[in-house]
Coordinates of C-alpha atoms and ligand atoms in Angstrom, one line a residue:
M4 CA 28.9 35.4 7.6
Q5 CA 31.8 34.4 6.5
N6 CA 34.5 36.2 9.1
E7 CA 32.6 35.3 11.9
L8 CA 31.9 31.9 10.8
S9 CA 36.3 31.7 10.5
T10 CA 36.3 32.4 14.0
W11 CA 34.1 30.0 15.7
P12 CA 36.7 26.9 16.8
I13 CA 35.6 23.7 15.6
G14 CA 33.3 21.4 17.7
S15 CA 31.6 24.2 19.1
F16 CA 27.7 24.5 19.0
H17 CA 25.3 27.6 17.7
E18 CA 22.3 27.8 16.7
I19 CA 20.9 29.3 13.5
K20 CA 17.9 30.4 12.7
V21 CA 16.8 29.7 9.5
K22 CA 13.1 31.7 7.5
F23 CA 11.2 29.7 5.0
N24 CA 8.9 29.5 3.5
G25 CA 6.9 26.8 1.0
A26 CA 3.7 25.6 -0.6
V27 CA 2.1 22.7 0.5
R28 CA 2.7 20.8 -2.7
K29 CA 0.4 18.8 -5.0
D30 CA 3.4 16.2 -6.5
N31 CA 3.0 14.0 -3.7
S32 CA 6.5 15.0 -2.6
G33 CA 7.3 16.7 1.0
L34 CA 4.5 18.4 2.3
Y35 CA 1.4 17.9 -0.2
E36 CA -2.5 18.1 -0.3
T37 CA -4.3 14.6 -0.7
S38 CA -8.0 14.4 -0.5
Y39 CA -10.7 11.7 0.1
P40 CA -14.5 11.5 -0.4
D41 CA -16.9 10.8 2.9
A42 CA -20.1 8.5 2.7
D43 CA -22.3 11.3 1.1
G44 CA -19.3 11.6 -1.5
N45 CA -17.5 15.0 0.4
V46 CA -14.8 15.6 -0.5
H47 CA -12.7 16.1 3.0
F48 CA -9.3 17.3 2.2
M49 CA -6.1 16.7 4.2
A50 CA -1.9 17.1 3.8
G51 CA 0.3 14.0 3.4
T52 CA 5.1 13.6 4.0
Q53 CA 6.8 11.5 1.7
M54 CA 10.0 12.4 2.3
E55 CA 12.8 9.2 0.8
C56 CA 14.9 10.1 -0.8
C57 CA 15.0 13.2 -0.9
G58 CA 11.9 15.7 0.0
A59 CA 12.2 17.0 3.4
R60 CA 14.4 19.3 1.9
K61 CA 11.0 20.6 -0.3
M62 CA 9.3 21.0 3.8
F63 CA 12.0 22.7 6.0
P64 CA 15.6 23.2 5.0
C65 CA 17.7 20.5 6.1
F66 CA 21.0 18.6 6.1
D67 CA 18.9 15.9 3.9
E68 CA 20.9 13.2 3.6
P69 CA 20.4 9.5 5.9
E70 CA 23.9 10.1 7.6
Y71 CA 22.9 13.2 9.2
K72 CA 20.9 11.7 11.8
A73 CA 19.0 14.8 14.2
Y74 CA 16.6 14.8 17.0
F75 CA 13.6 17.0 15.9
D76 CA 11.3 19.6 17.3
L77 CA 8.5 20.2 15.9
K78 CA 5.8 22.7 16.7
V79 CA 2.2 22.1 14.0
H80 CA -0.4 25.1 13.9
T81 CA -3.6 23.6 12.2
K82 CA -6.8 25.5 11.5
Y83 CA -10.9 23.6 12.5
P84 CA -11.0 22.0 15.5
E85 CA -11.9 18.5 13.9
Y86 CA -7.9 18.1 12.6
H87 CA -5.3 16.8 13.9
A88 CA -2.0 16.7 13.0
I89 CA 0.6 14.0 13.5
F90 CA 4.2 12.7 13.4
N91 CA 6.8 10.4 14.4
T92 CA 6.1 10.5 18.1
E93 CA 3.5 11.5 20.2
Q94 CA 1.7 14.7 20.6
E95 CA 3.2 16.9 24.0
S96 CA 0.4 19.6 23.8
V97 CA -2.7 20.7 21.6
G98 CA -3.4 24.0 22.2
P99 CA -4.7 27.7 21.0
S100 CA -2.4 29.2 18.4
P101 CA -1.0 32.2 18.6
L102 CA -2.0 32.9 15.2
G103 CA -5.4 33.1 17.0
G104 CA -9.1 32.3 15.4
D105 CA -9.4 28.9 14.4
Y106 CA -6.3 28.5 14.2
Y107 CA -4.6 25.2 16.9
V108 CA -0.9 24.6 18.0
T109 CA 0.1 20.6 18.3
K110 CA 3.7 20.5 20.0
F111 CA 5.2 16.7 19.7
D112 CA 8.0 14.7 21.9
R113 CA 11.4 15.1 21.1
T114 CA 12.4 12.4 18.1
M115 CA 14.8 9.9 18.5
K116 CA 17.9 10.1 16.0
M117 CA 16.8 10.0 13.2
S118 CA 17.4 11.1 9.0
T119 CA 15.4 12.9 7.7
Y120 CA 13.7 10.9 5.1
I121 CA 11.9 9.1 7.8
L122 CA 10.0 12.0 9.0
A123 CA 6.0 12.1 8.8
L124 CA 3.8 14.7 9.3
V125 CA 0.1 14.1 8.3
I126 CA -3.1 16.8 8.6
S127 CA -6.5 15.1 9.4
D128 CA -9.5 14.8 10.4
Y129 CA -9.2 10.8 10.1
D130 CA -11.0 8.6 12.7
R131 CA -8.9 8.0 15.4
S132 CA -10.6 5.0 17.8
V133 CA -8.6 1.8 16.1
V134 CA -6.2 1.6 18.9
A135 CA -4.8 -1.1 21.4
R136 CA -1.7 -0.6 23.6
S137 CA 1.0 -4.1 23.6
P138 CA 1.2 -4.8 27.3
E139 CA 4.4 -6.9 25.1
T140 CA 6.4 -3.2 24.0
D141 CA 4.1 -0.9 25.7
T142 CA 3.5 0.7 22.3
S143 CA 0.5 2.4 21.3
V144 CA -1.4 1.5 17.4
T145 CA -3.3 3.1 16.4
I146 CA -4.8 2.8 12.6
L147 CA -5.6 6.2 11.4
G148 CA -8.6 6.2 8.6
P149 CA -12.0 8.1 7.1
K150 CA -14.1 7.1 9.4
V151 CA -16.9 5.7 6.5
R152 CA -14.2 2.6 6.4
L153 CA -12.7 2.2 10.4
D154 CA -16.5 2.1 10.9
K155 CA -16.7 -0.5 8.5
G156 CA -14.4 -2.5 10.3
E157 CA -11.6 -1.6 7.2
G158 CA -8.6 -1.1 10.4
D159 CA -9.2 -3.9 12.8
Y160 CA -6.9 -6.6 10.8
A161 CA -4.2 -3.9 10.1
L162 CA -4.5 -2.9 14.3
E163 CA -4.4 -7.0 14.3
L164 CA -1.7 -7.1 12.0
A165 CA 0.9 -4.5 13.4
M166 CA 0.3 -5.0 17.5
D167 CA 1.9 -9.0 16.5
I168 CA 4.7 -7.9 14.3
I169 CA 5.9 -5.4 16.8
D170 CA 6.1 -7.2 19.7
G171 CA 7.6 -10.1 17.0
F172 CA 10.1 -8.3 15.8
S173 CA 10.7 -6.5 19.2
S174 CA 11.7 -9.8 20.4
F175 CA 13.3 -11.4 17.9
Y176 CA 15.6 -8.5 17.6
G177 CA 16.2 -8.5 20.9
Y178 CA 15.5 -4.3 20.4
N179 CA 12.1 -3.0 22.1
Y180 CA 9.8 -1.2 19.2
A181 CA 9.7 1.1 22.8
D182 CA 13.0 1.9 23.3
A183 CA 12.8 4.4 20.9
F184 CA 10.4 7.0 21.7
L185 CA 10.7 8.5 25.6
P186 CA 9.4 6.7 28.5
G187 CA 5.9 5.7 27.9
R188 CA 5.2 7.2 24.9
A189 CA 5.8 4.3 22.1
K190 CA 3.9 4.6 18.6
S191 CA 3.0 3.3 15.8
D192 CA 0.0 5.3 13.7
Q193 CA -0.3 2.9 10.5
V194 CA -2.4 5.4 7.9
G195 CA -3.6 5.2 4.6
L196 CA -3.0 8.1 2.1
S197 CA -5.0 8.8 -1.1
D198 CA -2.7 9.9 -3.6
F199 CA 1.0 8.8 -2.8
L200 CA 4.3 7.9 -4.7
A201 CA 5.1 4.5 -2.7
G202 CA 3.5 1.6 -2.2
A203 CA 4.1 2.4 1.3
M204 CA 6.5 4.1 3.7
E205 CA 8.3 2.7 7.2
N206 CA 8.2 6.2 8.8
W207 CA 9.5 6.3 12.5
G208 CA 6.1 5.6 14.5
L209 CA 4.2 6.7 11.5
V210 CA 4.0 4.5 8.6
T211 CA 1.9 5.4 5.3
Y212 CA 0.5 3.1 2.5
Q213 CA -1.9 3.0 -0.3
N214 CA -5.4 2.6 0.9
F215 CA -5.8 -1.4 -0.6
L216 CA -2.4 -1.5 1.8
I217 CA -4.2 -0.9 4.9
Y218 CA -8.0 -0.8 4.7
I219 CA -8.9 -3.8 4.3
I220 CA -11.6 -6.5 5.5
P221 CA -10.1 -10.1 5.0
E222 CA -13.0 -12.4 4.7
E223 CA -14.7 -10.2 1.7
Q224 CA -10.7 -10.4 0.2
F225 CA -9.1 -11.8 -2.3
E226 CA -6.8 -14.5 -0.7
Y227 CA -3.2 -12.5 -2.5
N228 CA -4.8 -9.1 -1.6
V229 CA -4.9 -10.0 2.5
M230 CA -1.0 -11.8 1.7
S231 CA -0.3 -8.3 0.3
V232 CA -1.4 -6.5 2.9
A233 CA -0.2 -9.3 5.7
T234 CA 4.2 -8.9 4.0
V235 CA 3.8 -4.8 3.2
F236 CA 3.2 -4.4 6.9
G237 CA 6.1 -6.9 7.6
H238 CA 8.5 -5.1 4.9
E239 CA 7.1 -1.8 6.7
L240 CA 7.8 -2.8 10.4
Q241 CA 10.7 -4.5 10.1
H242 CA 11.9 -1.1 8.8
Q243 CA 11.7 0.3 12.1
W244 CA 15.1 -1.7 13.7
T245 CA 17.0 -2.1 9.8
G246 CA 16.1 1.2 7.9
N247 CA 15.3 3.8 10.7
L248 CA 17.1 2.4 14.1
I249 CA 20.3 1.4 11.7
T250 CA 20.4 2.9 7.9
C251 CA 22.1 2.6 5.0
T252 CA 25.1 5.3 5.1
W253 CA 24.7 6.5 1.9
W254 CA 22.1 5.7 -1.2
D255 CA 24.5 3.4 -3.4
E256 CA 23.9 1.0 -0.5
I257 CA 19.8 0.8 0.0
W258 CA 20.4 -2.3 -0.3
I259 CA 21.2 -2.2 3.7
N260 CA 17.4 -1.3 4.7
E261 CA 16.0 -2.6 1.7
A262 CA 17.0 -6.2 1.3
F263 CA 16.1 -6.9 5.6
A264 CA 12.6 -5.7 4.4
D265 CA 12.4 -7.5 1.8
I266 CA 13.1 -11.4 3.9
G267 CA 11.0 -8.9 6.4
G268 CA 7.8 -9.4 4.7
Y269 CA 8.1 -13.0 5.2
L270 CA 9.9 -13.6 8.9
A271 CA 7.0 -11.4 10.2
L272 CA 4.5 -14.2 9.3
K273 CA 5.6 -16.2 12.0
W274 CA 4.1 -14.1 13.9
A275 CA 0.6 -12.6 12.1
E276 CA -0.1 -14.9 10.2
P277 CA 2.0 -18.1 11.1
S278 CA -0.7 -21.2 9.5
W279 CA 0.5 -19.6 6.2
N280 CA 3.9 -20.9 4.2
L281 CA 4.6 -18.1 1.6
E282 CA 7.8 -20.3 1.2
N283 CA 6.0 -20.3 -2.2
E284 CA 5.7 -16.9 -3.1
F285 CA 9.2 -16.0 -1.7
I286 CA 10.8 -17.6 -4.3
V287 CA 8.9 -16.6 -7.1
N288 CA 8.3 -12.6 -5.9
E289 CA 11.5 -12.3 -5.0
L290 CA 14.2 -15.0 -6.2
F291 CA 13.1 -15.7 -9.6
R292 CA 12.3 -11.7 -10.3
A293 CA 15.3 -11.2 -9.0
L294 CA 17.6 -13.7 -11.0
R295 CA 15.4 -12.8 -14.3
F296 CA 16.7 -9.6 -13.8
D297 CA 19.9 -10.1 -13.7
D298 CA 21.6 -11.8 -16.3
R299 CA 22.0 -9.0 -18.2
T300 CA 25.7 -6.7 -18.6
G301 CA 23.5 -3.5 -17.6
S302 CA 22.1 -5.0 -13.9
R303 CA 24.4 -3.5 -10.6
P304 CA 26.0 -5.0 -7.6
L305 CA 24.2 -5.3 -4.0
I306 CA 28.0 -2.6 -3.2
N307 CA 26.6 -0.3 -5.9
K308 CA 30.4 0.9 -5.2
Q309 CA 32.8 -0.9 -7.9
N310 CA 32.4 -3.4 -10.9
N311 CA 29.2 -1.2 -12.1
N312 CA 30.7 0.2 -15.5
G313 CA 30.7 3.9 -13.6
A314 CA 28.2 4.1 -12.7
K315 CA 26.4 6.7 -10.0
V316 CA 25.0 7.4 -7.3
E317 CA 25.0 11.4 -6.8
N318 CA 22.1 13.3 -7.6
P319 CA 18.1 12.4 -7.1
A320 CA 17.0 11.0 -10.1
Q321 CA 20.3 8.2 -10.1
I322 CA 19.6 7.7 -6.2
M323 CA 15.8 6.9 -6.6
G324 CA 17.0 4.4 -9.5
Q325 CA 18.6 2.1 -6.7
F326 CA 15.3 1.2 -5.2
D327 CA 15.2 -2.6 -7.9
L328 CA 15.3 -5.6 -8.0
I329 CA 18.8 -5.6 -6.8
A330 CA 18.1 -3.7 -3.5
Y331 CA 14.9 -6.0 -2.7
Q332 CA 14.2 -8.7 -4.6
K333 CA 18.4 -9.8 -4.6
G334 CA 19.7 -8.4 -1.2
G335 CA 16.8 -10.7 0.0
S336 CA 17.6 -13.8 -2.3
I337 CA 21.2 -12.8 -0.9
V338 CA 20.7 -12.5 2.8
R339 CA 18.5 -15.8 2.9
M340 CA 20.6 -17.7 1.3
M341 CA 23.1 -16.0 4.2
I342 CA 21.0 -16.9 6.6
Y343 CA 20.5 -21.0 4.9
C344 CA 24.3 -21.0 5.1
M345 CA 25.3 -19.7 9.1
G346 CA 21.9 -21.2 10.6
E347 CA 18.9 -19.2 11.2
D348 CA 19.9 -18.8 15.1
R349 CA 23.3 -17.7 14.3
W350 CA 22.1 -14.9 12.0
Q351 CA 19.7 -14.3 14.3
L352 CA 22.2 -13.3 17.5
G353 CA 24.8 -12.1 14.7
M354 CA 21.6 -9.4 13.9
Q355 CA 20.9 -8.5 17.6
D356 CA 24.7 -8.2 17.5
Y357 CA 24.7 -5.6 14.2
L358 CA 21.3 -3.9 16.1
D359 CA 22.6 -3.4 19.3
A360 CA 26.5 -1.7 18.1
N361 CA 25.1 0.4 15.3
K362 CA 21.9 1.5 17.3
Y363 CA 21.5 5.2 15.9
T364 CA 24.0 5.0 13.2
N365 CA 24.5 4.2 10.3
T366 CA 25.8 1.4 8.6
D367 CA 27.0 -0.8 5.1
G368 CA 27.7 -4.2 3.4
E369 CA 31.5 -3.8 5.7
I370 CA 29.7 -3.9 8.7
Y371 CA 27.2 -6.0 8.5
F372 CA 29.8 -8.5 7.2
K373 CA 32.3 -7.5 10.3
H374 CA 29.1 -8.6 12.2
M375 CA 28.4 -11.9 11.0
Q376 CA 31.8 -13.3 11.0
S377 CA 31.7 -12.2 14.5
A378 CA 28.5 -14.6 15.2
L379 CA 30.0 -16.7 13.3
D380 CA 32.9 -17.6 15.6
S381 CA 31.3 -16.8 19.0
Y382 CA 28.0 -19.0 18.2
P383 CA 26.6 -22.3 17.9
A384 CA 26.6 -23.6 14.4
G385 CA 23.1 -24.2 15.0
D386 CA 21.2 -25.9 11.6
G387 CA 23.6 -23.9 9.9
W388 CA 27.9 -24.6 8.7
D389 CA 31.0 -23.2 8.5
L390 CA 32.8 -21.0 6.0
P391 CA 35.4 -22.4 3.8
Y392 CA 37.5 -20.1 4.3
D393 CA 40.2 -19.3 7.0
H394 CA 40.9 -16.1 9.1
S395 CA 44.1 -15.5 6.8
G396 CA 44.1 -11.8 4.9
A397 CA 39.9 -10.6 4.6
S398 CA 37.4 -12.4 6.9
P399 CA 35.7 -15.4 5.7
F400 CA 32.8 -13.8 5.2
N401 CA 33.9 -11.2 3.5
K402 CA 35.9 -14.3 1.4
T403 CA 32.3 -16.2 1.3
F404 CA 29.9 -13.6 0.1
D405 CA 31.6 -11.1 -1.7
G406 CA 31.1 -12.6 -5.2
W407 CA 27.4 -12.0 -4.1
V408 CA 27.7 -8.7 -3.3
R409 CA 30.3 -7.3 -5.2
Q410 CA 29.7 -7.7 -8.6
M411 CA 26.3 -8.1 -10.6
G412 CA 24.9 -11.7 -12.0
Y413 CA 25.0 -15.3 -10.9
P414 CA 26.5 -18.8 -11.8
V415 CA 25.1 -21.0 -14.1
L416 CA 26.3 -24.6 -12.8
R417 CA 26.7 -28.0 -15.1
A418 CA 27.3 -31.3 -12.7
Q419 CA 29.2 -34.1 -15.3
A420 CA 29.2 -37.9 -13.1
D421 CA 33.2 -38.8 -14.1
Q422 CA 33.6 -42.7 -12.6
N423 CA 32.4 -41.7 -8.4
L424 CA 32.0 -38.0 -8.7
F425 CA 29.9 -35.3 -10.4
L426 CA 32.3 -32.6 -11.8
V427 CA 30.8 -29.7 -10.7
S428 CA 32.2 -26.0 -13.3
Q429 CA 31.2 -22.6 -12.3
S430 CA 30.5 -20.2 -15.2
R431 CA 28.4 -16.6 -14.8
Y432 CA 24.8 -17.0 -16.4
L433 CA 23.5 -14.5 -18.9
Q434 CA 20.5 -14.0 -20.9
S435 CA 21.9 -13.2 -24.2
G436 CA 25.1 -16.1 -23.4
D437 CA 27.6 -13.0 -24.4
N438 CA 30.1 -11.3 -23.2
I439 CA 29.9 -12.9 -19.9
D440 CA 33.3 -10.9 -19.1
E441 CA 31.4 -7.3 -19.6
P442 CA 31.7 -5.0 -17.6
A443 CA 35.1 -5.3 -16.5
S444 CA 34.7 -7.2 -12.6
S445 CA 37.7 -7.2 -10.4
L446 CA 36.5 -10.4 -9.2
E447 CA 36.4 -11.8 -12.8
Y448 CA 32.6 -13.4 -12.7
K449 CA 34.0 -16.0 -10.0
W450 CA 32.1 -16.7 -6.9
T451 CA 31.9 -19.0 -3.7
V452 CA 29.4 -21.3 -4.4
P453 CA 27.3 -23.3 -2.0
L454 CA 26.5 -26.8 -2.7
P455 CA 24.4 -28.8 -0.4
A456 CA 23.9 -32.7 -0.5
L457 CA 22.0 -35.6 0.8
N458 CA 23.9 -38.5 2.0
M459 CA 22.7 -42.1 2.1
D460 CA 20.5 -41.5 5.2
N461 CA 19.3 -38.3 4.3
E462 CA 21.6 -36.2 5.9
V463 CA 22.7 -32.9 3.9
V464 CA 26.1 -32.3 4.3
M465 CA 27.6 -29.1 3.0
N466 CA 30.3 -28.5 0.0
W467 CA 31.9 -25.8 -1.7
M468 CA 32.7 -24.5 -5.0
L469 CA 35.9 -21.7 -4.0
S470 CA 35.7 -18.5 -5.9
N471 CA 39.2 -19.6 -7.5
E472 CA 38.1 -23.3 -8.2
T473 CA 36.6 -23.5 -11.8
T474 CA 35.9 -27.4 -10.9
V475 CA 35.0 -29.8 -7.7
G476 CA 33.9 -32.7 -7.1
V477 CA 31.3 -34.0 -5.0
P478 CA 31.0 -37.8 -3.9
K479 CA 28.2 -39.6 -6.0
N480 CA 27.3 -41.0 -2.7
L481 CA 25.8 -37.6 -1.9
W482 CA 22.2 -36.3 -3.3
F483 CA 22.5 -33.3 -4.6
D484 CA 19.5 -32.2 -2.0
P485 CA 17.1 -30.6 -4.1
E486 CA 15.3 -28.8 -1.0
A487 CA 18.2 -26.7 -0.9
K488 CA 18.8 -25.2 -4.5
I489 CA 16.0 -23.0 -3.7
F490 CA 17.7 -21.0 -1.2
A491 CA 20.5 -20.2 -3.9
Y492 CA 21.0 -17.0 -6.0
Y493 CA 22.3 -19.4 -9.0
I494 CA 21.5 -21.7 -11.4
I495 CA 21.6 -25.5 -12.7
E496 CA 22.3 -25.9 -16.6
D497 CA 21.9 -29.6 -16.7
Y498 CA 19.4 -31.4 -13.7
Q499 CA 19.4 -35.1 -15.3
E500 CA 20.8 -36.2 -12.2
L501 CA 19.0 -34.5 -9.8
K502 CA 15.7 -35.3 -11.7
K503 CA 17.3 -39.2 -12.3
Q504 CA 17.8 -39.2 -8.3
V505 CA 14.7 -37.9 -6.9
N506 CA 13.1 -39.8 -9.9
D507 CA 14.7 -42.9 -7.9
I508 CA 13.5 -41.6 -4.1
F509 CA 10.2 -41.7 -5.4
L510 CA 10.1 -45.3 -7.2
R511 CA 11.2 -46.5 -4.0
E512 CA 8.9 -45.2 -2.5
E513 CA 6.9 -47.7 -4.0
K514 CA 5.1 -44.3 -5.7
A515 CA 4.6 -43.4 -9.6
A516 CA 7.0 -42.0 -12.0
I517 CA 6.4 -37.9 -12.0
G518 CA 5.2 -37.7 -14.9
L519 CA 2.5 -39.8 -14.5
I520 CA 0.9 -37.6 -11.8
P521 CA -1.4 -35.0 -12.4
F522 CA -1.0 -32.4 -9.3
F523 CA 1.1 -31.9 -6.9
P524 CA -0.7 -33.0 -3.9
K525 CA -1.2 -30.2 -1.5
D526 CA 0.5 -32.0 2.1
F527 CA 3.7 -31.2 0.3
H528 CA 5.4 -31.2 3.1
N529 CA 5.9 -34.8 4.4
G530 CA 7.8 -38.0 3.2
V531 CA 8.2 -38.3 -0.4
A532 CA 6.2 -35.3 -1.8
K533 CA 8.4 -32.9 0.2
Y534 CA 11.4 -33.9 -2.8
L535 CA 8.4 -33.8 -5.2
H536 CA 7.7 -30.4 -4.7
S537 CA 11.2 -29.4 -5.0
Y538 CA 11.9 -31.2 -8.3
W539 CA 8.8 -28.6 -8.9
K540 CA 10.1 -25.5 -7.9
T541 CA 13.9 -26.3 -9.0
M542 CA 12.1 -27.3 -13.1
V543 CA 10.6 -24.1 -12.3
A544 CA 13.5 -22.4 -11.6
D545 CA 14.9 -23.7 -14.6
M546 CA 11.9 -22.7 -16.7
T547 CA 12.9 -19.0 -16.2
Y548 CA 15.2 -19.1 -18.6
A549 CA 14.3 -19.0 -22.5
S550 CA 17.3 -19.8 -23.7
Q551 CA 17.3 -23.0 -21.7
Y552 CA 14.3 -24.5 -24.3
F553 CA 15.2 -28.6 -24.3
H554 CA 13.7 -28.0 -20.5
I555 CA 10.5 -26.0 -21.8
L556 CA 10.6 -29.2 -24.3
E557 CA 11.1 -31.3 -21.7
L558 CA 8.0 -29.7 -19.6
T559 CA 5.7 -31.1 -22.6
R560 CA 6.3 -34.6 -22.1
I561 CA 6.4 -34.5 -17.7
F562 CA 3.3 -32.3 -17.6
S563 CA 0.5 -33.4 -20.8
I564 CA -1.4 -30.2 -22.1
S565 CA -4.1 -32.0 -20.0
S566 CA -2.8 -32.5 -16.9
L567 CA -2.3 -28.6 -16.7
A568 CA -5.2 -27.5 -17.4
D569 CA -6.8 -29.8 -15.1
G570 CA -3.9 -30.8 -12.1
V571 CA -2.0 -28.5 -11.3
Q572 CA -3.4 -25.8 -8.4
R573 CA -1.0 -23.5 -8.1
W574 CA -0.5 -19.8 -9.1
P575 CA 2.5 -19.3 -8.9
M576 CA 3.3 -22.0 -10.6
W577 CA 0.6 -20.6 -13.9
N578 CA 2.4 -17.2 -13.2
T579 CA 5.4 -18.2 -14.0
L580 CA 4.1 -20.3 -17.1
S581 CA 2.9 -18.0 -18.8
Y582 CA 6.3 -15.1 -18.7
V583 CA 8.0 -18.0 -19.5
L584 CA 5.9 -19.7 -22.6
N585 CA 5.4 -15.5 -23.5
R586 CA 8.7 -14.8 -23.6
I587 CA 9.6 -17.7 -25.8
V588 CA 6.8 -18.0 -27.9
G589 CA 5.1 -14.8 -27.1
P590 CA 4.2 -12.0 -30.4
N591 CA 7.5 -10.4 -28.4
G592 CA 9.7 -13.7 -28.3
P593 CA 13.3 -14.3 -29.8
R594 CA 12.3 -15.6 -32.3
G595 CA 15.6 -14.5 -34.6
S596 CA 17.8 -16.1 -32.1
F597 CA 16.5 -19.4 -33.0
G598 CA 17.7 -21.8 -35.7
Q599 CA 14.3 -22.2 -38.5
T600 CA 14.4 -25.6 -37.4
T601 CA 14.5 -25.0 -33.6
W602 CA 12.1 -23.2 -33.8
V603 CA 9.3 -25.2 -35.6
L604 CA 9.9 -27.3 -33.0
L605 CA 9.3 -24.7 -30.1
Q606 CA 6.1 -24.0 -32.3
R607 CA 5.1 -26.7 -32.6
E608 CA 5.4 -28.0 -28.8
L609 CA 4.8 -24.9 -27.2
S610 CA 2.8 -23.4 -28.8
P611 CA -0.7 -25.1 -28.1
M612 CA 1.0 -25.0 -24.2
Y613 CA 0.9 -21.5 -24.2
S614 CA -2.4 -19.9 -25.8
L615 CA -3.6 -23.0 -23.0
V616 CA -1.6 -20.9 -20.4
M617 CA -2.6 -17.9 -21.8
L618 CA -6.5 -17.8 -22.1
T619 CA -6.5 -19.7 -18.6
V620 CA -4.9 -17.2 -17.4
G621 CA -6.2 -14.6 -18.8
R622 CA -9.5 -15.5 -18.2
M623 CA -9.5 -16.8 -14.5
T624 CA -10.7 -14.1 -12.3
L625 CA -8.4 -12.3 -9.5
K626 CA -10.2 -14.8 -6.8
E627 CA -9.7 -17.7 -9.7
Q628 CA -5.9 -16.8 -9.0
C629 CA -6.3 -16.5 -5.6
E630 CA -7.6 -19.9 -5.3
M631 CA -5.0 -21.4 -6.9
S632 CA -2.1 -20.0 -4.8
S633 CA 0.1 -21.1 -2.0
I634 CA -2.4 -20.7 1.4
G635 CA -5.6 -22.0 0.6
L636 CA -8.9 -19.6 0.9
V637 CA -9.9 -21.7 4.3
S638 CA -7.1 -20.9 5.9
I639 CA -8.1 -17.4 6.2
T640 CA -11.6 -18.2 6.4
K641 CA -10.7 -19.6 9.7
K642 CA -8.6 -17.7 11.0
V643 CA -11.2 -14.4 10.5
A644 CA -13.5 -17.1 12.6
Ligands
LIG5 ZN1 11.2 -1.1 1.8

């Protein structure tokens, strides 16, 4: 073999046949056995797959890395007439198998050019009757599942979601989902698996889910569960574009797949559930979670190639470690901040170019940045801004955002009033408060910080703090835009001035002072309520930092205990409060890091609130929690009706 190989000219093609025997596994990776019960409790066995990151090699020999994209032809021999096999592409033919007896052979369409980790095969006797064809994208969408579930209508909501989202993304990204398949043969199967290592998996044309994330009757479910199903469908179907059509080159930049899917989970609701407003949920579930995780020296950069304390991403365990809050939640939050700075229209056009230029290949941060820069150069700003650098050296997009993606952590900003200016300074925020230079960063833990502000006419103007500036002056006649802060991946330590401004707006509108308002109005997007809502979000953001306990003390004055109990109607607020208070005065709180006087003060001020919150949250049924969440059960009921 060695001799023969050495005579093959470089670039010549050869066919290699490999004989391989492998068992159907029991460990939920590669091709594995699973089962489900029918209406009479009989167990039906079946086989499913989970390939990411390194499972395909367990099913067949292959170059099992994302960069080795290939076309796949598959034939599957199955037993028993009631069993069928589904794959990434449509069945081309089903007929008697040369194995004889009860065996059938299914041949599938050749796949698109794709990575191995998104291959999928399911062999089952699942019902296949919940199906529809989208006229917009010419795609056949099927929800497969146990007959007992689908007969009850548990696949109908999933079908509706998948149809709306595939149509929506096809048009938003300017690339029709069906174009990846043979003409007229596009399909998207959604399948639940009882045994599953992930929550859901974006296999091209055959998305797999935990049962509770697909089989659902919304009017019988808690709102939070319905919301999870919708955002997970958005996430996995977004991957058909970012992840499948274009793919990370190596796992040290898995954010190239996951950050965009994180955004996609919410973006998809534009088409699937346009009446919902899930901005609140993004802030609590993505942004705050990322900030809480990224405030330590053991975090990592999104582009995990440098400034990472020498960490390696080589073996399967190291690779699986990359599927963390940095890739998903921080990635989503940073991309969201980029969208805010560029303007959504310009970002969308940039994404269309990025996808079209790189389809069926692999990309990384460099390539993404290049396309965003050319979008900035080519398209009108819309509701976005120009970036603060010129074209000398690295591109303006690169210089603006490299600090956010090529090093870990984020800044805390401090604003001080100085005559006609606010002097704003930045330094890295760490939960521990010290070792702020560790591990070493070539970018020295400085960031180019967008600082949107409101002028007297309520127009937003953009100020920037460049990464080489320690302090920047913002004219005092500009107000910090409270709405903008929720887009920013940083925290503001001293928000006294902001609070005063919001209070001024509030008083000017002849409303009661914030401290006296017992609850936040549901219709918070109109007029003054908009600012009030932003203020609430700002406060929650700052509350997440236990070491800044003085903010919490202030909070106790702003919300009396009784108003907390009666008035704050929103689950994200309770959720965050319980987290923060537990972190400070809960059983594992950082008692030792406070002086005795401070500790006594904290205990006195916070313990009653902590007890109340924990009791309230702990005793709340899921239904009650859901009733307090952002959407309101009413909207679901309305929609279903
Ligand atoms: Zn994902």
